[in-house]
mmCIF file of C-alpha atoms (C1' of nucleotides) in Angstrom:
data_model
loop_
_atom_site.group_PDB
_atom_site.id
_atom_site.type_symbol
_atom_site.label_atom_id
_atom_site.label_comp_id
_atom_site.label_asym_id
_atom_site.label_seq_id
_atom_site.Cartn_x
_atom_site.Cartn_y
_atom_site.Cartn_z
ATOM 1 C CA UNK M 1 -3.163 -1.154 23.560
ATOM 2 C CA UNK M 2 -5.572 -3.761 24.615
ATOM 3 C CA UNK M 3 -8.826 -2.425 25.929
ATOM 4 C CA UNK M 4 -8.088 1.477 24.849
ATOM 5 C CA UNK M 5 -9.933 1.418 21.549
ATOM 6 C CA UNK M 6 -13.448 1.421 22.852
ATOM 7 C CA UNK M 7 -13.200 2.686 26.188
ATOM 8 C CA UNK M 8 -12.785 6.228 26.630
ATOM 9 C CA UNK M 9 -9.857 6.707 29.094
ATOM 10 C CA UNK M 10 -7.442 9.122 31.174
ATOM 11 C CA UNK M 11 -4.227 8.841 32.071
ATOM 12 C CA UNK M 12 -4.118 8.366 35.628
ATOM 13 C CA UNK M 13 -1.152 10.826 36.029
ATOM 14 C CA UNK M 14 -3.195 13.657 34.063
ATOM 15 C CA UNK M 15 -6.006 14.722 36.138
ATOM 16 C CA UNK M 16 -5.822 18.477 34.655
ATOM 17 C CA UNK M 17 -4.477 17.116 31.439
ATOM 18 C CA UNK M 18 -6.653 14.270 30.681
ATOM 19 C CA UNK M 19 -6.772 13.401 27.267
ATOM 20 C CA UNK M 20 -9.708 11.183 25.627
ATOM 21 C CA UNK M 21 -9.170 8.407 23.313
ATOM 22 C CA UNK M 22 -11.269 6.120 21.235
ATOM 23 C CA UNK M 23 -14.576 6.818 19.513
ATOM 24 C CA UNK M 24 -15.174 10.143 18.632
ATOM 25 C CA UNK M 25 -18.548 11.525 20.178
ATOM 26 C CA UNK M 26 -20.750 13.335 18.935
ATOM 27 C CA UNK M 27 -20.293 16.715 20.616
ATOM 28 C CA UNK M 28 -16.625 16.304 19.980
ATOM 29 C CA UNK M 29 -17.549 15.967 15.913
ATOM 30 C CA UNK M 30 -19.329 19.530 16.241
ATOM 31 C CA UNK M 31 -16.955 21.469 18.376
ATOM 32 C CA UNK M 32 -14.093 20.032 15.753
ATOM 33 C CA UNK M 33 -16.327 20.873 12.774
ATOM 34 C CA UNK M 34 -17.682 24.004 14.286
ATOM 35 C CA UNK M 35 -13.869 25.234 14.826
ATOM 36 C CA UNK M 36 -12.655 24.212 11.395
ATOM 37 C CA UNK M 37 -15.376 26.236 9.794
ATOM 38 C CA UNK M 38 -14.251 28.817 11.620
ATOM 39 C CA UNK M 39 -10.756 28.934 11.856
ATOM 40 C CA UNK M 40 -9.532 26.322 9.399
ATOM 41 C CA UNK M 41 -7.229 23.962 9.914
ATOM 42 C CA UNK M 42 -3.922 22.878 10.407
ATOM 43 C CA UNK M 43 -1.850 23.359 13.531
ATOM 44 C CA UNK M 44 -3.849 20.706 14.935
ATOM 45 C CA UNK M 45 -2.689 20.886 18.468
ATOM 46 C CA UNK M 46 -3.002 24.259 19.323
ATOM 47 C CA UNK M 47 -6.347 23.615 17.485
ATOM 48 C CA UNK M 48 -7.319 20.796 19.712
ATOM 49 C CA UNK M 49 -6.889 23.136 22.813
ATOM 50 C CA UNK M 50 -8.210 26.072 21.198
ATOM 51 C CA UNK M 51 -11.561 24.119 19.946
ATOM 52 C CA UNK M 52 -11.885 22.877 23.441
ATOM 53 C CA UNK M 53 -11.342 19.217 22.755
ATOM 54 C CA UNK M 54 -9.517 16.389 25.228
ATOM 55 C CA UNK M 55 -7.782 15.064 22.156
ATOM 56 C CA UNK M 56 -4.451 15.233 20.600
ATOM 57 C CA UNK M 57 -3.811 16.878 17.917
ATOM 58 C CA UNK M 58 -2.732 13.916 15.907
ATOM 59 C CA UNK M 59 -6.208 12.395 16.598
ATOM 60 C CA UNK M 60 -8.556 15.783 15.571
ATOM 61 C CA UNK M 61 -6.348 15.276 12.488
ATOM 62 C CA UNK M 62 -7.067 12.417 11.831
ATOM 63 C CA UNK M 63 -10.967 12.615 12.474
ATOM 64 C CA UNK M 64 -11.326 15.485 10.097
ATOM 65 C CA UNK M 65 -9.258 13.698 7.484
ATOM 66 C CA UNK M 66 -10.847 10.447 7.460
ATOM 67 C CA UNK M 67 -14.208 10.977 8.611
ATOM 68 C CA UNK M 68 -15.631 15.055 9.449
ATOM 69 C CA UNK M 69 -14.256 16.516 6.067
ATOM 70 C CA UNK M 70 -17.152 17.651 3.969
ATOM 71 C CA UNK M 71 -15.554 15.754 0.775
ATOM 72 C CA UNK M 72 -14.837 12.582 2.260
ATOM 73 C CA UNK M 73 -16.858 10.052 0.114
ATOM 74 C CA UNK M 74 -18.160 6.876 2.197
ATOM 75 C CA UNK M 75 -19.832 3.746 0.402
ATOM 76 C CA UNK M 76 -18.441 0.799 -1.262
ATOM 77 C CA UNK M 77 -16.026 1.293 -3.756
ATOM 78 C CA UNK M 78 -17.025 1.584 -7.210
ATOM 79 C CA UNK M 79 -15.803 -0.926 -9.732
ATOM 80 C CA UNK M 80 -13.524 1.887 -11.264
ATOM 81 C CA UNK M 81 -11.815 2.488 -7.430
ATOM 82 C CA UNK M 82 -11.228 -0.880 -7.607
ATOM 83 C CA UNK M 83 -9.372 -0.993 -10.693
ATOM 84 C CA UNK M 84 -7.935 2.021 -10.108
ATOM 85 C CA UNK M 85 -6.515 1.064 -6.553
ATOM 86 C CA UNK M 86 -5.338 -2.566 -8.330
ATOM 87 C CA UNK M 87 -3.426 -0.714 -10.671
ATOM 88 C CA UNK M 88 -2.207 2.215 -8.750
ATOM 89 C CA UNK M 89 -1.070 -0.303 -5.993
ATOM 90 C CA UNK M 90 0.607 -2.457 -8.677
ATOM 91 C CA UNK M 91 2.893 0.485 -9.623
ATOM 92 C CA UNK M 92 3.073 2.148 -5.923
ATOM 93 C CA UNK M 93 3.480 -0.531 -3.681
ATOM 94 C CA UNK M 94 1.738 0.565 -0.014
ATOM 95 C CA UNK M 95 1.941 3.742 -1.067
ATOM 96 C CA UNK M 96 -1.843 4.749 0.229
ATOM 97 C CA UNK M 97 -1.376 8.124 0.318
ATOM 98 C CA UNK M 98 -0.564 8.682 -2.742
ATOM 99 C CA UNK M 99 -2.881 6.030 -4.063
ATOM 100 C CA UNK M 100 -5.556 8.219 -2.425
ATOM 101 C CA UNK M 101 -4.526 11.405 -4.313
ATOM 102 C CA UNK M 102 -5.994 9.966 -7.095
ATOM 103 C CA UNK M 103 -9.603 8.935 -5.897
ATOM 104 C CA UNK M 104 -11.133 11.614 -4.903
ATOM 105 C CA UNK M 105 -12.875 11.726 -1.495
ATOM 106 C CA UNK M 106 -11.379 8.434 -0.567
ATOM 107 C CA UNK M 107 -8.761 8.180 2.370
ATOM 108 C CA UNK M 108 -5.471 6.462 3.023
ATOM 109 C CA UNK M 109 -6.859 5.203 5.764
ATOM 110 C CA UNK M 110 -10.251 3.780 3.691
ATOM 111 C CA UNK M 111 -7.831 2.509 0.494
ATOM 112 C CA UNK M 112 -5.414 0.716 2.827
ATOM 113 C CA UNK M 113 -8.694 -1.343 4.822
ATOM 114 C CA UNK M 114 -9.775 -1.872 1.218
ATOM 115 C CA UNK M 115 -6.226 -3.526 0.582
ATOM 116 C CA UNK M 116 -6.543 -5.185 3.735
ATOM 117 C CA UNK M 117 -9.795 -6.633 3.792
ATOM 118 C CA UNK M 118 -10.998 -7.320 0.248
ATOM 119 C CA UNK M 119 -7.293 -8.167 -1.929
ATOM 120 C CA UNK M 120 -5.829 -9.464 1.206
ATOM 121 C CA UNK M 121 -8.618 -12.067 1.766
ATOM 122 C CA UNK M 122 -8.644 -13.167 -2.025
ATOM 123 C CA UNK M 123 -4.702 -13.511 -1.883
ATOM 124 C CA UNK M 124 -5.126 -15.918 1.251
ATOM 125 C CA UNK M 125 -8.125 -17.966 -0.076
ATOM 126 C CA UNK M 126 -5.602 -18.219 -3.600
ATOM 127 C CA UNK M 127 -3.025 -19.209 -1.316
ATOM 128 C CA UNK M 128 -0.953 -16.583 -2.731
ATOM 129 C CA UNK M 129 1.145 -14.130 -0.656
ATOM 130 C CA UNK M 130 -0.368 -10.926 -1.533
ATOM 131 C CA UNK M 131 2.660 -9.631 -2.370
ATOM 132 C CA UNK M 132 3.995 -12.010 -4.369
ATOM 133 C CA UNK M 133 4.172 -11.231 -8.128
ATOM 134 C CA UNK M 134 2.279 -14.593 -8.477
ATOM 135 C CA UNK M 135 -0.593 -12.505 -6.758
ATOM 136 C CA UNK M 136 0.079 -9.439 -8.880
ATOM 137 C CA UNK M 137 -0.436 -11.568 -12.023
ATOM 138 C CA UNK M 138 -3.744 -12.626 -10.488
ATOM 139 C CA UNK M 139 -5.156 -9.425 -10.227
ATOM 140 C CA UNK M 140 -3.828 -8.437 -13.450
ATOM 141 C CA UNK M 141 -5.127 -10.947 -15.448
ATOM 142 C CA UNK M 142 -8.254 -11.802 -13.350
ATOM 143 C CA UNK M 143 -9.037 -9.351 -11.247
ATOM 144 C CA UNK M 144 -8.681 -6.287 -13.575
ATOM 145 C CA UNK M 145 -10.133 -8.138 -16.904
ATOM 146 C CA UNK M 146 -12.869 -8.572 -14.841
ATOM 147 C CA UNK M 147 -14.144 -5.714 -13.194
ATOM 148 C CA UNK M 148 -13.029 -3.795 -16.372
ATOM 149 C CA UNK M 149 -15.807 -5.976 -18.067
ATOM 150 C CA UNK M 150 -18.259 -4.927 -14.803
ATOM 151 C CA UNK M 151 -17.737 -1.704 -15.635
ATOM 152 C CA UNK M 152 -18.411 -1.826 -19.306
ATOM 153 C CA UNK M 153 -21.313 -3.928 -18.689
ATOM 154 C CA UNK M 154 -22.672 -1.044 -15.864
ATOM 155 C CA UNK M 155 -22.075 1.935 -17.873
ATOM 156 C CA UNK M 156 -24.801 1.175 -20.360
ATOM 157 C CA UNK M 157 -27.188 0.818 -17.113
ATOM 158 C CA UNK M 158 -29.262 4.286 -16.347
ATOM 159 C CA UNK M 159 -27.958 5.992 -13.235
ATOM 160 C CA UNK M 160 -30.955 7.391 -11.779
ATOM 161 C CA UNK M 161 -30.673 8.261 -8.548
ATOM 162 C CA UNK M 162 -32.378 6.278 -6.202
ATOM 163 C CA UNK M 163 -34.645 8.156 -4.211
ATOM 164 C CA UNK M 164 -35.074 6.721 -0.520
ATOM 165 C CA UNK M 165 -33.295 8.242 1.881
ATOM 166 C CA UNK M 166 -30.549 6.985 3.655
ATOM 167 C CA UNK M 167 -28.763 6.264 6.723
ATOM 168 C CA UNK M 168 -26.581 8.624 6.110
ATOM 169 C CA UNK M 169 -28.556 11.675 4.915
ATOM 170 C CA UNK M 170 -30.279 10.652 8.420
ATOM 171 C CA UNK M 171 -27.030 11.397 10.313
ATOM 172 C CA UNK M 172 -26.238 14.185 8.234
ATOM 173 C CA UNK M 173 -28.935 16.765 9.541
ATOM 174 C CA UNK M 174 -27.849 19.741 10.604
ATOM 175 C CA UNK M 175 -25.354 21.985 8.425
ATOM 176 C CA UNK M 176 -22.827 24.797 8.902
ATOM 177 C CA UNK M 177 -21.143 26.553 6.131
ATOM 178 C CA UNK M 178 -17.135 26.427 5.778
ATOM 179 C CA UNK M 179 -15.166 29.313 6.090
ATOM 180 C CA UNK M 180 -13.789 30.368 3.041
ATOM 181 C CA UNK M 181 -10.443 29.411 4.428
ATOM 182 C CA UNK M 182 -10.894 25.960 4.104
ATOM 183 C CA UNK M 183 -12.414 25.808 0.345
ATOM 184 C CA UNK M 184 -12.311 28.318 -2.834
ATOM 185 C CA UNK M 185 -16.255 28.642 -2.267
ATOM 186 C CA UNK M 186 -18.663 28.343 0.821
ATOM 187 C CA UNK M 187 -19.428 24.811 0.955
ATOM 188 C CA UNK M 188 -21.530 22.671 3.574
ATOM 189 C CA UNK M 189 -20.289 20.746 6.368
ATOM 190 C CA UNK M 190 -22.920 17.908 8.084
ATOM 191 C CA UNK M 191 -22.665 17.812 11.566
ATOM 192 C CA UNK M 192 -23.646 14.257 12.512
ATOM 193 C CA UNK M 193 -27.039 13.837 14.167
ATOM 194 C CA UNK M 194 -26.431 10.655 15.542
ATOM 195 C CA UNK M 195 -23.464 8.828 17.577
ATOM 196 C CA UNK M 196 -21.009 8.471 14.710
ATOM 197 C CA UNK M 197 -19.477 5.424 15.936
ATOM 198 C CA UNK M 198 -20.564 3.261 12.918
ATOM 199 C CA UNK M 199 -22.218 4.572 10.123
ATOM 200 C CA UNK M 200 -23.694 2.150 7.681
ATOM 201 C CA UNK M 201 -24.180 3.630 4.200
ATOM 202 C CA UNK M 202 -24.272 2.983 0.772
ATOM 203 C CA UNK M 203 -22.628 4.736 -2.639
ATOM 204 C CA UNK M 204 -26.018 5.760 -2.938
ATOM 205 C CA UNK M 205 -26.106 7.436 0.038
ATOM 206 C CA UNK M 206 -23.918 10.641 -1.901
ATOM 207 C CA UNK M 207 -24.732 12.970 -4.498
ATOM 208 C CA UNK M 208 -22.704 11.879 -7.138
ATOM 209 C CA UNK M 209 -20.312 14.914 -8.269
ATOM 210 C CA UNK M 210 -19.943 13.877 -12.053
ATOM 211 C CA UNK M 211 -22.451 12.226 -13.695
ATOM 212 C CA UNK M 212 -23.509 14.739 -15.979
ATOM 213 C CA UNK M 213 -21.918 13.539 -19.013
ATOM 214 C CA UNK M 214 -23.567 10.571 -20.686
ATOM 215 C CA UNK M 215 -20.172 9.964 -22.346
ATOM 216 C CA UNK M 216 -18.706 9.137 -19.370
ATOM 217 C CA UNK M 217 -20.154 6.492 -18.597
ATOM 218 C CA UNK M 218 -18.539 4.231 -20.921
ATOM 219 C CA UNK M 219 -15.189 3.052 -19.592
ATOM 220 C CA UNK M 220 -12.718 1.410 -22.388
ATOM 221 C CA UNK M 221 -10.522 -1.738 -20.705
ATOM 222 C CA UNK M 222 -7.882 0.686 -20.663
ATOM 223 C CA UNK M 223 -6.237 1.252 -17.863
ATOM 224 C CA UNK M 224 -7.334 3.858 -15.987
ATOM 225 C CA UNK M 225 -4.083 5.312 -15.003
ATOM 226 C CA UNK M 226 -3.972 6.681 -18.874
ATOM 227 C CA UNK M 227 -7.285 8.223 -17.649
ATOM 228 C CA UNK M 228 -5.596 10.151 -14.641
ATOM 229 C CA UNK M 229 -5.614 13.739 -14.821
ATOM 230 C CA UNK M 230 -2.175 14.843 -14.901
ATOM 231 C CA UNK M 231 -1.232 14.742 -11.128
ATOM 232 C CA UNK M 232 2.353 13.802 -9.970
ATOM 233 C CA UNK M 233 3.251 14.475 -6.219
ATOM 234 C CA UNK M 234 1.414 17.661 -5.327
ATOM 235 C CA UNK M 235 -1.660 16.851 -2.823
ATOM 236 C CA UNK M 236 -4.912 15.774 -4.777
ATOM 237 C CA UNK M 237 -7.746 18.452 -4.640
ATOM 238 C CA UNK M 238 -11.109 17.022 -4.373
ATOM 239 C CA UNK M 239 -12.178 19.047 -6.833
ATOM 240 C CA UNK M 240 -9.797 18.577 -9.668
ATOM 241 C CA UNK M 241 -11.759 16.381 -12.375
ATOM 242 C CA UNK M 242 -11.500 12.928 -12.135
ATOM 243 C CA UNK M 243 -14.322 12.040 -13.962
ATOM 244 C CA UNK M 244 -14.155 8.211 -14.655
ATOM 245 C CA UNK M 245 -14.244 7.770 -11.026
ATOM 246 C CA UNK M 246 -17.691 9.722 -10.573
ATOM 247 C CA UNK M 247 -19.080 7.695 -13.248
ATOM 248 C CA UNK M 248 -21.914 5.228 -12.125
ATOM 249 C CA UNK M 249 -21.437 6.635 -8.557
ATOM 250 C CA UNK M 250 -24.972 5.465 -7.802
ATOM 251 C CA UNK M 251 -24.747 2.270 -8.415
ATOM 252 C CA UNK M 252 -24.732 -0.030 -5.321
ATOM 253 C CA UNK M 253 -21.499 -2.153 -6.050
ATOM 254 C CA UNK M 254 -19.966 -4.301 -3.246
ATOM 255 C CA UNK M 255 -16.816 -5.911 -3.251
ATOM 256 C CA UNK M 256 -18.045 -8.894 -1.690
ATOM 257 C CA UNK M 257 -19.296 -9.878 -4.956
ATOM 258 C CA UNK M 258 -15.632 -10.467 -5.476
ATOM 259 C CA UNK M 259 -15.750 -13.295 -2.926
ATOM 260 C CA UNK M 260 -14.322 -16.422 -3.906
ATOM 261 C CA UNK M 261 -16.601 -19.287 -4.008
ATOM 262 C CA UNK M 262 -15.380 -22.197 -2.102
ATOM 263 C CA UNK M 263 -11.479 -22.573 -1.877
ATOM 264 C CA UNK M 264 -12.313 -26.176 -3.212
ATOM 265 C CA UNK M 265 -12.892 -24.618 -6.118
ATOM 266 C CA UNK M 266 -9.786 -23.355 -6.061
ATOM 267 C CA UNK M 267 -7.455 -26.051 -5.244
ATOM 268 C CA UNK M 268 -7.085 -27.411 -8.640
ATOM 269 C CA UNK M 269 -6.202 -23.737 -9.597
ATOM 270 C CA UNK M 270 -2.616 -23.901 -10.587
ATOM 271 C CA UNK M 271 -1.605 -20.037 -10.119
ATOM 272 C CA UNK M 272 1.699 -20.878 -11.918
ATOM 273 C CA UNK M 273 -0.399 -20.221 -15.016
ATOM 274 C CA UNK M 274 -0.558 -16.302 -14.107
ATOM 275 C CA UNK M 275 1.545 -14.996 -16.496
ATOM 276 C CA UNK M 276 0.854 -11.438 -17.817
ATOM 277 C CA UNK M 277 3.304 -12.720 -20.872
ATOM 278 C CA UNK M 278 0.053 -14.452 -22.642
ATOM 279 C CA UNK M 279 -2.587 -13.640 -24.354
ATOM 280 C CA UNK M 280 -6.017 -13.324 -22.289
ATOM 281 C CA UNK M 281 -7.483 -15.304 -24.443
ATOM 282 C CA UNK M 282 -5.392 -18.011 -24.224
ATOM 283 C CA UNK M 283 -4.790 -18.835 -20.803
ATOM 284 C CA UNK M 284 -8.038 -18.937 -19.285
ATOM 285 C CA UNK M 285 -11.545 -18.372 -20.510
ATOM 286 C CA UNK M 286 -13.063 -15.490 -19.593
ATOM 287 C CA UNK M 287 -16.069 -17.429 -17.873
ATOM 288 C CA UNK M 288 -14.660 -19.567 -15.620
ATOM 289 C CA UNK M 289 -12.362 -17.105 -14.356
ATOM 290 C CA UNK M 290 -16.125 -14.873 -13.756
ATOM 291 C CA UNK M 291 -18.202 -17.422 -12.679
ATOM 292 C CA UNK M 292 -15.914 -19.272 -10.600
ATOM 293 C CA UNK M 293 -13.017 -17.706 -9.217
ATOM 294 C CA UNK M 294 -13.831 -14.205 -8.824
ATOM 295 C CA UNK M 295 -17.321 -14.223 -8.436
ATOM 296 C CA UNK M 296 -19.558 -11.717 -9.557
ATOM 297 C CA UNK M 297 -22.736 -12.397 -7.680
ATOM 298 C CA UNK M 298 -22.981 -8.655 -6.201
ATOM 299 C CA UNK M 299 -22.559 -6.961 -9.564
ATOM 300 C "C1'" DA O 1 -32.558 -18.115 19.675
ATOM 301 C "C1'" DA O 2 -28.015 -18.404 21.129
ATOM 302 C "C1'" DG O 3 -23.318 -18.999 20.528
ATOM 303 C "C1'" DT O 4 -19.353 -18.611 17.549
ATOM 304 C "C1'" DT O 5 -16.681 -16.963 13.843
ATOM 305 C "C1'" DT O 6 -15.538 -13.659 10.421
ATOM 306 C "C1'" DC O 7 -15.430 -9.132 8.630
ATOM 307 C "C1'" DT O 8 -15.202 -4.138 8.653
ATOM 308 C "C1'" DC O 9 -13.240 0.121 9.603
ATOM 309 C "C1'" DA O 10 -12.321 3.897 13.002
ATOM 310 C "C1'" DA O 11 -8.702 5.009 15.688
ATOM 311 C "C1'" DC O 12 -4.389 4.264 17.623
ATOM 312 C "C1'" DC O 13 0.796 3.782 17.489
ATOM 313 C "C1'" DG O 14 5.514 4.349 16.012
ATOM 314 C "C1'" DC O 15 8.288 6.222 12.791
ATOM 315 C "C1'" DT O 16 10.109 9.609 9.490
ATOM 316 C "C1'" DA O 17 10.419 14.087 7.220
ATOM 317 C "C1'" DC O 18 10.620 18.748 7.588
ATOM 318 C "C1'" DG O 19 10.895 23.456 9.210
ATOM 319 C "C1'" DG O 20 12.146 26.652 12.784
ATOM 320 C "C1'" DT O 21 15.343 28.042 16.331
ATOM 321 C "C1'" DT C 1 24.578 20.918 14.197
ATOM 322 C "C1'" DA C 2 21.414 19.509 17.476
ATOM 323 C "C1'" DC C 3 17.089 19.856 19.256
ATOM 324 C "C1'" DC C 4 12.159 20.388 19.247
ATOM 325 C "C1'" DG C 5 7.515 20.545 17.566
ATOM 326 C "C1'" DT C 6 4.411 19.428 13.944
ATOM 327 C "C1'" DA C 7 2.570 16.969 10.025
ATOM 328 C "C1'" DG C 8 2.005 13.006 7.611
ATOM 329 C "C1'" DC C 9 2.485 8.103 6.521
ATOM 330 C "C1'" DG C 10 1.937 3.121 6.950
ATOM 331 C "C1'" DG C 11 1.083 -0.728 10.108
ATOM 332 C "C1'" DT C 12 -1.811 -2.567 13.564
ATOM 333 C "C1'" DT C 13 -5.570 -3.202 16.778
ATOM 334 C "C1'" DG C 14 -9.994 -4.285 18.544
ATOM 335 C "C1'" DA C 15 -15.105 -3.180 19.150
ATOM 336 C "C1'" DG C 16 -19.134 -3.843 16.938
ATOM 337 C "C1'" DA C 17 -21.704 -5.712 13.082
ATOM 338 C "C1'" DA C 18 -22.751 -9.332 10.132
ATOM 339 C "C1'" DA C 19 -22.698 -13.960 8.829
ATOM 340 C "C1'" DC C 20 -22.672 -18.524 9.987
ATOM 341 C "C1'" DT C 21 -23.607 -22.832 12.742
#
DNA sequence: AAGTTTCTCAACCGCTACGGT
DNA sequence: TACCGTAGCGGTTGAGAAACT
């Protein structure tokens, strides 16, 4: 598929047919949105013809999924995703979907580049196969101890809201309400303002949906899965309470504080000693793991 | 400032599951 | 039972942005 992502194309052999591909625009965004509201969704390819769009179904699926639904959260993930996604993908495997049921507002699609990206890259600069229990054992006794400690240290921070204005709430100008078919109550929906093709926010950029409670700001190092809101297979609602992961929402946190500092540093780092079987306490301090392996610069 | 490399993430693809006929 | 259409999932790609030299 060379070439197709960015340019918008036909298939020669489908004058009358011709069906778009690559970046959404922006008048695509609003006639999908604008239909949705109206006639919610599913049946995605009649609703691609019916709406008026040159796109398959599969794709307007996939645009209001990952991107156009008014839940969708965008913004780093917070230390608590993080954890969260270490733990859940520890148990799950690839299993992003279902991963994604349990952080609210956060796709597949945005849990699996997370995977991809961030863990990947630290597995590689370890030397580690990411798959590999050795790298398991790494993120359990590293990774998690870690931002687990992050989080501890962050809860007792005040979460004001920051007030500038944002990138986002730039591109989100315009709104239309939902039909009650898609949600229990009216909601908004932001029709972007601005060519969607990259949109650079922050956490900040979103109101956060449950900081209300002082007391949950304070995370134990427990694992978060024995925080999970009893949910087994059935689809994730975005508004079922998950309130851990609201906590802190405000707070800018980036991943790439995670970054590794040199790989010199790590050559001498004999990964044979990640076993889950001892203490934390005895096989590595706590520091050195912090300052030098996964760094927390960004936090 | 310009060129190069690395990173991010939206969007695509192929595949499977499932329901209807 | 086979076929077809649709929905959903996970893997992969590549353009653009950011970082680096």
């Amino acid at each position: 598929m060379a070439g197709v992502a960015n340019s918008v194309y036909t298939c020669p052999n489908e004058e009358e047919n011709e069906m778009r591909k690559g970046p959404w625009t922006l008048d695509e965004d609003t006639l999908l949105i604008h239909y949705i509201a109206n006639h919610g969704e599913g049946h995605w390819n009649a609703l691609a013809k019916c709406a008026g769009l040159k796109r398959t179904g599969k794709s307007c699926r996939l645009r209001w999924l990952n991107y156009l639904k008014p839940d969708i959260k965008r913004g780093n993930l917070t230390p608590q995703e993080q954890l969260l996604i270490l733990e859940l993908h520890a148990k799950w495997g690839n299993r992003w979907s279902k991963i994604a049921q349990h952080l609210p507002g956060r796709t597949d699609n945005e849990i699996k580049n997370y995977w991809r990206t961030r863990v990947q890259k630290q597995a590689r600069q370890l030397n580690i196969e990411s798959d590999s229990k050795r790298f398991l054992d790494a993120v359990r006794c590293f990774w998690m101890p870690t931002l687990r400690q992050k989080m501890e240290q962050t809860s007792s921070l005040s979460l004001d809201p920051p007030s500038s204005s944002s990138s986002h709430s730039n591109y989100l100008t315009s709104q239309i309400s939902i039909a009650p078919s898609l949600s229990t109550s009216t909601q908004t929906c932001s029709v972007p303002s601005s060519p969607p093709s990259k949109v650079v926010s922050h956490v900040s950029d979103y109101s956060p949906i449950g900081t209300s409670s002082p007391s949950h700001n304070s995370l134990s190092s427990d694992s978060l899965i024995s925080q999970l809101p009893q949910i087994t297979e059935q689809p994730a609602s975005s508004s079922y309470a998950f309130e851990a992961l609201n906590d802190n929402y405000y707070m800018d946190y980036d991943m790439e504080g995670f970054s590794l500092d040199p790989v010199s540093e790590m050559v001498s780092f004999d990964t044979s000693q990640f076993d889950c079987q001892m203490a934390e306490s005895y096989w590595i301090p706590s520091n050195y793991m912090t300052d030098t392996l996964w760094n927390m610069q960004g936090m």
